[in-house]
Coordinates of C-alpha atoms in Angstrom, one line a residue:
M223 CA 86.8 -87.6 40.6
T224 CA 84.8 -88.9 37.5
R225 CA 87.0 -89.4 34.7
T226 CA 85.5 -88.2 31.3
D227 CA 86.8 -85.8 28.5
T228 CA 83.4 -84.7 27.6
P229 CA 82.9 -81.4 29.2
P230 CA 79.7 -80.4 30.8
S231 CA 79.1 -77.6 28.7
W232 CA 81.4 -76.1 25.4
D233 CA 82.8 -72.8 26.6
E234 CA 86.8 -73.0 26.6
R235 CA 87.6 -72.9 30.4
T236 CA 85.0 -75.6 30.8
Q237 CA 87.1 -77.9 28.1
L238 CA 90.3 -77.0 29.2
A239 CA 89.8 -78.0 32.8
T240 CA 88.0 -81.1 31.8
F241 CA 90.7 -82.3 29.7
L242 CA 93.1 -81.6 32.6
D243 CA 91.2 -83.7 35.0
Y244 CA 90.6 -86.2 32.5
A245 CA 94.5 -86.4 32.3
R246 CA 94.6 -86.5 36.1
A247 CA 92.2 -89.0 36.8
T248 CA 94.0 -91.4 34.0
A249 CA 97.1 -90.8 35.6
R250 CA 95.2 -92.1 39.1
D251 CA 93.6 -95.2 37.4
K252 CA 97.0 -96.0 35.9
C253 CA 97.7 -96.7 39.7
E254 CA 94.6 -98.4 41.0
G255 CA 95.6 -101.5 42.7
V256 CA 99.0 -102.1 42.3
S257 CA 101.6 -103.5 44.9
A258 CA 103.4 -101.3 47.4
E259 CA 106.1 -103.1 45.8
D260 CA 105.4 -102.8 42.1
A261 CA 104.8 -98.9 42.9
V262 CA 108.6 -98.5 43.4
K263 CA 110.0 -100.5 41.1
A264 CA 112.3 -99.1 38.2
P265 CA 112.1 -101.7 35.5
L266 CA 113.8 -99.2 32.8
P267 CA 117.5 -99.5 32.7
G268 CA 118.0 -96.1 31.6
S269 CA 115.6 -94.4 33.9
P270 CA 116.2 -95.3 37.5
L271 CA 113.9 -92.8 38.8
M272 CA 111.1 -93.8 36.6
T273 CA 108.6 -95.3 39.1
L274 CA 104.9 -95.3 39.6
C275 CA 105.3 -93.4 42.8
G276 CA 107.9 -91.3 41.3
L277 CA 105.6 -90.1 38.6
I278 CA 102.6 -89.1 40.6
S279 CA 104.9 -87.3 42.7
H280 CA 106.4 -85.4 39.7
L281 CA 103.1 -84.6 38.4
R282 CA 101.9 -83.3 41.8
W283 CA 105.0 -81.1 41.8
V284 CA 105.0 -79.8 38.0
E285 CA 101.3 -78.4 39.1
Y286 CA 102.6 -76.8 42.3
F287 CA 105.4 -75.0 40.2
W288 CA 103.1 -74.2 37.2
F289 CA 100.4 -72.8 39.2
Q290 CA 102.2 -71.8 42.6
V291 CA 105.5 -70.6 41.6
V292 CA 104.8 -69.4 37.9
F293 CA 101.2 -68.5 38.0
L294 CA 100.8 -66.8 41.5
G295 CA 104.5 -66.0 41.9
E296 CA 104.9 -67.7 45.3
E297 CA 108.3 -68.5 46.6
D298 CA 109.6 -72.0 45.2
E299 CA 109.1 -74.5 48.1
G300 CA 109.4 -77.4 45.8
P301 CA 111.6 -80.5 46.6
W302 CA 114.1 -80.0 44.0
T303 CA 117.6 -78.3 44.5
D304 CA 120.3 -77.1 42.2
E305 CA 122.6 -80.5 43.0
D306 CA 119.2 -82.7 42.5
P307 CA 116.8 -81.1 39.9
D308 CA 114.7 -84.4 39.8
R309 CA 114.8 -85.0 44.0
E310 CA 110.5 -85.3 43.6
M311 CA 111.0 -88.7 41.7
R312 CA 113.6 -89.9 44.3
I313 CA 112.1 -89.1 47.7
A314 CA 108.8 -90.8 46.0
V315 CA 109.8 -94.4 46.5
D316 CA 110.0 -93.3 50.5
V317 CA 106.3 -92.5 50.4
P318 CA 103.2 -94.8 49.8
L319 CA 101.5 -94.7 47.0
A320 CA 98.3 -94.0 48.3
Q321 CA 99.5 -91.2 50.1
L322 CA 101.0 -89.5 46.7
L323 CA 98.0 -90.2 45.2
D324 CA 95.8 -88.4 48.0
E325 CA 97.9 -85.0 47.9
Y326 CA 97.7 -85.2 44.1
E327 CA 94.1 -85.2 44.4
E328 CA 93.8 -82.5 47.5
Q329 CA 96.3 -80.2 45.0
S330 CA 94.0 -80.7 42.0
A331 CA 91.0 -79.9 44.1
R332 CA 92.4 -76.4 44.9
Y333 CA 94.0 -75.8 41.4
Q334 CA 90.7 -76.7 39.9
D335 CA 89.1 -73.9 41.9
L336 CA 92.5 -71.2 41.1
V337 CA 91.4 -72.0 37.3
A338 CA 88.1 -71.4 38.0
G339 CA 88.8 -68.0 39.5
H340 CA 91.0 -66.4 37.2
D341 CA 90.5 -65.3 33.8
L342 CA 92.3 -67.2 31.1
D343 CA 94.0 -64.4 29.8
A344 CA 95.8 -63.6 33.5
E345 CA 99.6 -63.5 32.9
A346 CA 101.8 -65.3 35.2
K347 CA 103.6 -63.3 37.9
R348 CA 107.0 -65.1 36.8
P349 CA 108.2 -65.4 33.6
I350 CA 109.5 -68.8 31.6
R351 CA 113.2 -69.3 30.7
D352 CA 112.7 -67.0 27.9
G353 CA 112.0 -63.8 29.9
R354 CA 107.9 -64.3 28.6
H355 CA 105.3 -64.3 30.9
V356 CA 102.9 -66.9 29.7
N357 CA 99.0 -66.9 30.5
L358 CA 97.0 -69.5 32.7
R359 CA 95.5 -70.8 29.2
W360 CA 99.0 -71.7 28.2
I361 CA 99.9 -73.2 32.0
I362 CA 96.6 -75.4 31.2
L363 CA 97.6 -76.6 28.2
H364 CA 100.8 -77.3 28.9
L365 CA 99.9 -79.4 32.2
V366 CA 97.4 -81.5 29.9
E367 CA 100.2 -82.2 27.4
E368 CA 102.6 -83.0 30.3
T369 CA 100.2 -84.9 32.3
A370 CA 99.4 -86.8 28.7
R371 CA 103.0 -87.8 28.0
H372 CA 103.5 -89.0 31.5
N373 CA 100.3 -91.0 31.5
G374 CA 102.1 -93.2 28.6
H375 CA 105.0 -93.4 30.7
L376 CA 102.8 -94.9 33.8
D377 CA 101.2 -97.3 31.1
I378 CA 104.4 -99.1 30.5
L379 CA 105.3 -99.0 34.1
R380 CA 102.0 -100.6 34.9
E381 CA 102.3 -103.2 32.2
L382 CA 105.5 -104.1 33.2
A383 CA 104.9 -104.1 36.9
D384 CA 102.0 -106.8 36.7
G385 CA 100.6 -106.8 33.2
R386 CA 97.7 -104.6 33.6
T387 CA 97.0 -102.5 30.6
G388 CA 94.4 -100.4 29.5
S389 CA 92.3 -97.3 31.4

């Protein structure tokens, strides 16, 4: 996937999709060339689940939750449980980073098709915590924010792992 934040056209859908794709590509770029050992390190004492693998897994499952569970109304088959709500981050250290990145990219392609095939004003099948039904536009904006925020975490982890900055 090409990493650009400049959309090929200026309609709202294309702009939103471009920014989400850009944030996704940035997350992948932050992980490029990292060693397997560094991908599972949790260097922040107060955040034992904060690893490169954990964050990529989290991003993948967050998109699953918002698109498939909330928007489409499918059953929640995510890895989390009531006892371990952050399980997607915990189990990620047992999965090679390359596999996590491949799964994230494959899923992103499916969600690109989902976004292209639905009206931005289409309401989610399931309500959010306050009982309201968000629309697809809100979900895309939320995922841009979520992914961009975690890209900052990936920046920090990568610099602590091997000194690489930028991207």
